[in-house]
Coordinates of C-alpha atoms (C1' of nucleotides) in Angstrom, one line a residue:
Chain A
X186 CA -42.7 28.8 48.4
X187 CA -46.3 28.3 48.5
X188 CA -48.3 27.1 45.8
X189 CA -50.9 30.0 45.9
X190 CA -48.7 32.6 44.3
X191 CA -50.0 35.9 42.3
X192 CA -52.7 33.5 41.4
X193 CA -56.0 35.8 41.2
X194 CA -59.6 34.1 42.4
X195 CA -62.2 33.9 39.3
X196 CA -64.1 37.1 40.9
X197 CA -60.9 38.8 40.9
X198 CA -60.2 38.9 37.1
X199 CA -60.0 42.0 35.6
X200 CA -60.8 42.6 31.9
X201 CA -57.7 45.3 31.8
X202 CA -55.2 42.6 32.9
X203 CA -56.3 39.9 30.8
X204 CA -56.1 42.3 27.5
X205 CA -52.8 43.8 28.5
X206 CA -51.5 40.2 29.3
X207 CA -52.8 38.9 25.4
X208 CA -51.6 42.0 23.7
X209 CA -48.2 40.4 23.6
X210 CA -47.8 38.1 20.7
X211 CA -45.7 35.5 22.4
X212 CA -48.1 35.0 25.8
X213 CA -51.0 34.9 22.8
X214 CA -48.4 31.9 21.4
X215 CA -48.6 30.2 25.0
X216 CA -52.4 30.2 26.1
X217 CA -53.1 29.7 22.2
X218 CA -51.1 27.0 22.6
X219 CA -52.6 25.5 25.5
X220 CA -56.2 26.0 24.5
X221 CA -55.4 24.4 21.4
X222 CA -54.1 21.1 23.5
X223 CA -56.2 18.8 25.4
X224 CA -58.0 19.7 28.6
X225 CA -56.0 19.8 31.6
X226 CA -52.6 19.7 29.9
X227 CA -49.6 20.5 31.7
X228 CA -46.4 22.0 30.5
X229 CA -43.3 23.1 31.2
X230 CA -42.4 27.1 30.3
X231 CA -39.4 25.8 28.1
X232 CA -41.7 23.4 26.5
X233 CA -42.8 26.2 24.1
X234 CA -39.3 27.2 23.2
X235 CA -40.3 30.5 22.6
X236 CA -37.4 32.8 21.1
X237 CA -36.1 35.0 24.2
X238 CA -33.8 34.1 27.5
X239 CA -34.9 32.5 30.6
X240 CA -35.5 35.4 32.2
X241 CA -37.9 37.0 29.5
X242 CA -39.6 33.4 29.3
X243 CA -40.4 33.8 33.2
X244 CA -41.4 37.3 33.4
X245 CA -44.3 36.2 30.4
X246 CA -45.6 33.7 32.3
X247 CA -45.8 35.8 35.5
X248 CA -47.8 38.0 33.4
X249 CA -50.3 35.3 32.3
X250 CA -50.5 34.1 35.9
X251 CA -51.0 37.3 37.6
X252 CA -53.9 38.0 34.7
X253 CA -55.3 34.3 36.1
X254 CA -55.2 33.1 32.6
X255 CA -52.9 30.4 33.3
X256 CA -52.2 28.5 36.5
X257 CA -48.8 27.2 38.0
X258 CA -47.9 24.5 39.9
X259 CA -44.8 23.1 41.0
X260 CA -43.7 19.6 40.2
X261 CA -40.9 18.3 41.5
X262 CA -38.1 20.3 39.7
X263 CA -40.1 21.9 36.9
X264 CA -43.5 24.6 37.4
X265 CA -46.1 22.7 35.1
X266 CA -48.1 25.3 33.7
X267 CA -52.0 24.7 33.0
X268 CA -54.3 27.0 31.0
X269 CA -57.3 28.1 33.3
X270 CA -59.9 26.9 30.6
X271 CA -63.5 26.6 32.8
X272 CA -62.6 30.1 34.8
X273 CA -61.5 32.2 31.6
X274 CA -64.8 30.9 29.5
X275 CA -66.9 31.4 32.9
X276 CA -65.6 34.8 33.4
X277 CA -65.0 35.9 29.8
X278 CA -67.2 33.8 27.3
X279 CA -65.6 33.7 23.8
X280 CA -62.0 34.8 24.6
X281 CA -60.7 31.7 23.9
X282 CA -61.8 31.5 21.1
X283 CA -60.9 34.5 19.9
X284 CA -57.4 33.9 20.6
X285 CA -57.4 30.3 18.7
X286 CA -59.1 31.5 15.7
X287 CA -56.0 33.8 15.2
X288 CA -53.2 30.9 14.2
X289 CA -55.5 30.6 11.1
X290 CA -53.3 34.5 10.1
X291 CA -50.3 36.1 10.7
X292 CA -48.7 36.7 13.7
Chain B
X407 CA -58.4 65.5 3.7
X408 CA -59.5 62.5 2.8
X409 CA -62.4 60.4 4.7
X410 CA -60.6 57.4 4.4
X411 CA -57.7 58.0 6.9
X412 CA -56.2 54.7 8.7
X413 CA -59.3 53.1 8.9
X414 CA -58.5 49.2 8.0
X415 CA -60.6 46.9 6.2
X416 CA -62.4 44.0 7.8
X417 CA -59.7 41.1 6.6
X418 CA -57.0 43.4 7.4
X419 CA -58.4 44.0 11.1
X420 CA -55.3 42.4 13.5
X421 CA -56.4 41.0 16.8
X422 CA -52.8 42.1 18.3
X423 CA -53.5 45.5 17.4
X424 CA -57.3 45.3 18.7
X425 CA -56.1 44.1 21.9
X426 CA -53.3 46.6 22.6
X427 CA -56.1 49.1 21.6
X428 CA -58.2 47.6 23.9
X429 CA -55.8 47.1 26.8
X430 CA -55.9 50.9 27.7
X431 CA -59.4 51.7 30.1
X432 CA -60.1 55.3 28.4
X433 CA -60.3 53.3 25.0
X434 CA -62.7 50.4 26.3
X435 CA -64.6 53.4 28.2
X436 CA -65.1 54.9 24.8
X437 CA -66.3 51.8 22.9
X438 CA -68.0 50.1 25.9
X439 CA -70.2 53.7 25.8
X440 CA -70.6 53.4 22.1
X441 CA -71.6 49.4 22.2
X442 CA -74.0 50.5 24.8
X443 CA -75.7 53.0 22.5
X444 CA -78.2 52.7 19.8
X445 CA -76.7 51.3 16.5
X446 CA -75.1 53.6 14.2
X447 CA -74.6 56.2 17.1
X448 CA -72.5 58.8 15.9
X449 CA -71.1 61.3 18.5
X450 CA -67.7 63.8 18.9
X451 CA -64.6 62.4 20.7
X452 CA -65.3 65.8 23.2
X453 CA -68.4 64.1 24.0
X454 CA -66.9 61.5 26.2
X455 CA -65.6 64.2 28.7
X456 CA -62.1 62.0 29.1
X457 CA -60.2 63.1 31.6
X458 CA -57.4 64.4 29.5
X459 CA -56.3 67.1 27.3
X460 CA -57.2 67.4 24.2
X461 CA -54.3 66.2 22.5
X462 CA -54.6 62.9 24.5
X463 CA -57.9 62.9 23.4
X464 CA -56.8 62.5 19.7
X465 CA -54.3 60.1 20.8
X466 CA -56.6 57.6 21.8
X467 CA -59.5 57.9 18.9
X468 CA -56.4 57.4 16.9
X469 CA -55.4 54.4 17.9
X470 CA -59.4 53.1 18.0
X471 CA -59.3 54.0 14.0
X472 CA -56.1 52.7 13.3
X473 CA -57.2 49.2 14.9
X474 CA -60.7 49.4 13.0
X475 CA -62.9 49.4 16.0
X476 CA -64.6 53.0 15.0
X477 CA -64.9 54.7 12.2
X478 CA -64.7 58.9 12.0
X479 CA -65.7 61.2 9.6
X480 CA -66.1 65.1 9.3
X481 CA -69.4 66.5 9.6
X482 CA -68.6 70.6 9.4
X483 CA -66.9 71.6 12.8
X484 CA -66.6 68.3 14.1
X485 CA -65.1 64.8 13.3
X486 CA -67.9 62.4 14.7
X487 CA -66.8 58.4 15.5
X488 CA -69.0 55.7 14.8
X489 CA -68.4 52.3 16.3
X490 CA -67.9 49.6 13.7
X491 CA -70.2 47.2 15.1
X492 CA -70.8 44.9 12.6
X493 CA -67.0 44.6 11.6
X494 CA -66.2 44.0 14.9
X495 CA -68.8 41.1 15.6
X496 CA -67.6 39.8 12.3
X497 CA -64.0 39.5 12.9
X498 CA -63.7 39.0 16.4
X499 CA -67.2 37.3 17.2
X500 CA -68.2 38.0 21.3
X501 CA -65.5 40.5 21.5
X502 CA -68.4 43.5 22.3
X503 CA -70.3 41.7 24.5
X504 CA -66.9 41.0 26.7
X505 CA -66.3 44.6 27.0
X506 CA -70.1 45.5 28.0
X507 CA -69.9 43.5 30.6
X508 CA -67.2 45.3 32.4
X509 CA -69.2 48.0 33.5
X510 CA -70.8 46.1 36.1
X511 CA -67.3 46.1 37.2
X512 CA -64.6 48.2 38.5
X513 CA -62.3 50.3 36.2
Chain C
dT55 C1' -65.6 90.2 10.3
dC56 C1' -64.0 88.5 14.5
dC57 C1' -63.8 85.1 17.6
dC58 C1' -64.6 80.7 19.8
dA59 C1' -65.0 75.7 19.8
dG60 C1' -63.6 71.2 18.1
dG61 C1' -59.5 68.6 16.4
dT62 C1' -55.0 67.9 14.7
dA63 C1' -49.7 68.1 14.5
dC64 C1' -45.5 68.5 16.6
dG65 C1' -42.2 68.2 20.2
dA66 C1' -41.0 67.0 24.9
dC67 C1' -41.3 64.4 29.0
dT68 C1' -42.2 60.3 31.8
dT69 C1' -43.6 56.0 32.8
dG70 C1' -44.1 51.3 31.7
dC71 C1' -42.7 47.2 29.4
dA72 C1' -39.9 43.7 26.8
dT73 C1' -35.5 42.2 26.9
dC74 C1' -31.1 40.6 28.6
dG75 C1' -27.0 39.0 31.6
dT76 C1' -25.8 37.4 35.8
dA77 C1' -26.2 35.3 40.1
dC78 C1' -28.7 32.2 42.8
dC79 C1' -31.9 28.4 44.3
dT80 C1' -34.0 23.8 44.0
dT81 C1' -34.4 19.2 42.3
dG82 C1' -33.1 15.0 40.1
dT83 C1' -29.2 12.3 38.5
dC84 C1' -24.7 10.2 38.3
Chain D
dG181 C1' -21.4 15.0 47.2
dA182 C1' -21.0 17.1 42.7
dC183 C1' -23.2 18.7 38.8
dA184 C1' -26.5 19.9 35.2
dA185 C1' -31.2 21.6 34.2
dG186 C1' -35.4 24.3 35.1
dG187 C1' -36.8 28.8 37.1
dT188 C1' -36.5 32.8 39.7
dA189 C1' -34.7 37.4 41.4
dC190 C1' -32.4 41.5 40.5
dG191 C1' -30.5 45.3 38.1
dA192 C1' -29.8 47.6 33.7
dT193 C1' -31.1 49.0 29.1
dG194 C1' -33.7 50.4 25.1
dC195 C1' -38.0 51.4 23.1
dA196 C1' -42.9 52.1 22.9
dA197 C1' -46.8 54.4 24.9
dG198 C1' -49.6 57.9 27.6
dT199 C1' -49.5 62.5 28.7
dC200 C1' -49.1 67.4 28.1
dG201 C1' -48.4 72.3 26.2
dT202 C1' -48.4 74.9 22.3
dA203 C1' -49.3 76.2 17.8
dC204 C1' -52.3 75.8 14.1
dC205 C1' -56.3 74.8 11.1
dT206 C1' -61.2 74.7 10.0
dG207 C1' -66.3 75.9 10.5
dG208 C1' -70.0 78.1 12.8
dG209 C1' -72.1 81.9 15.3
dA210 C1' -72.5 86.7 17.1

DNA sequence: TCCCAGGTACGACTTGCATCGTACCTTGTC
DNA sequence: GACAAGGTACGATGCAAGTCGTACCTGGGA
């Protein structure tokens, strides 16, 4: 399959995706994650061990890529997943932000 | 009944909630018209001419209040809806600005 | 006083979404 | 080659959310 899958260009963002993709708590978990870890970092989807089945785990990070918040890649036999860091500030200044201040309460 | 009807304070103010608020494009219309106003602005929910009934209508300035981004009280006939600015800017710093911006965009 | 206009409350309907189980594919390892 | 591990695809299910019609309430105006 190719690489270039559901992966939306920076001009292609749209503010609607991007808030219905962070209104779930546990894709807020993953790219709060991410932004929280150094630049560039690559992981796995199981590497968050988030609480639901395989299949739930995938259709979250569909959501996130189709939004363009996170890209995908594959590597050998895992899809490293990499938080989009310089198009999300460039297209929405402060997001990030906004979504790592929020460990600091309850989720 | 009572002015103070599901309006949270600021440290109670969840950015889940504020984001599922905000994920629908008739509520972002709504505040992205009242962030684009003069400060203060207070005007009806019929003055936003949403496409919907009128029971939608008070659907969605519901779930604005009840995620603290306006604020309504009744003034004689109507119920007017102030946008919480400073609350907002407070809690969720850059958040505005993000959704003013959209207008140069497609909804 | 009567009526209309602005909003709300309630119930119903429909769509979308989060979730899961299962089957399947690919890759690396033994 | 056989097998386990990481992910995906598909179908099904249950619940939340958007939408509406209707009835109702409250003020203001003719």
């Amino acid at each position: 399959m190719p690489d270039e899958q559901g992966h939306p260009e920076l001009a292609e963002m749209e503010l609607g995706k991007v808030l219905s993709a962070l209104a779930d708590p546990l894709r807020r978990l993953v790219v709060r994650e991410l932004a929280a870890g150094p630049e560039g970092e690559a992981r796995t989807c199981s590497s968050f061990a988030l609480p639901v089945s395989k299949a739930t785990v995938t259709h979250h990070f569909r959501a996130l890529r189709e939004a363009g918040l996170i890209r995908q890649v594959d590597r050998g036999n895992s899809r490293m997943a990499t938080l989009r860091r310089a198009d999300i500030e460039q297209r929405f200044p402060g997001l990030l932000a906004l979504l790592v201040a929020e460990d600091t309460q309850d989720v």
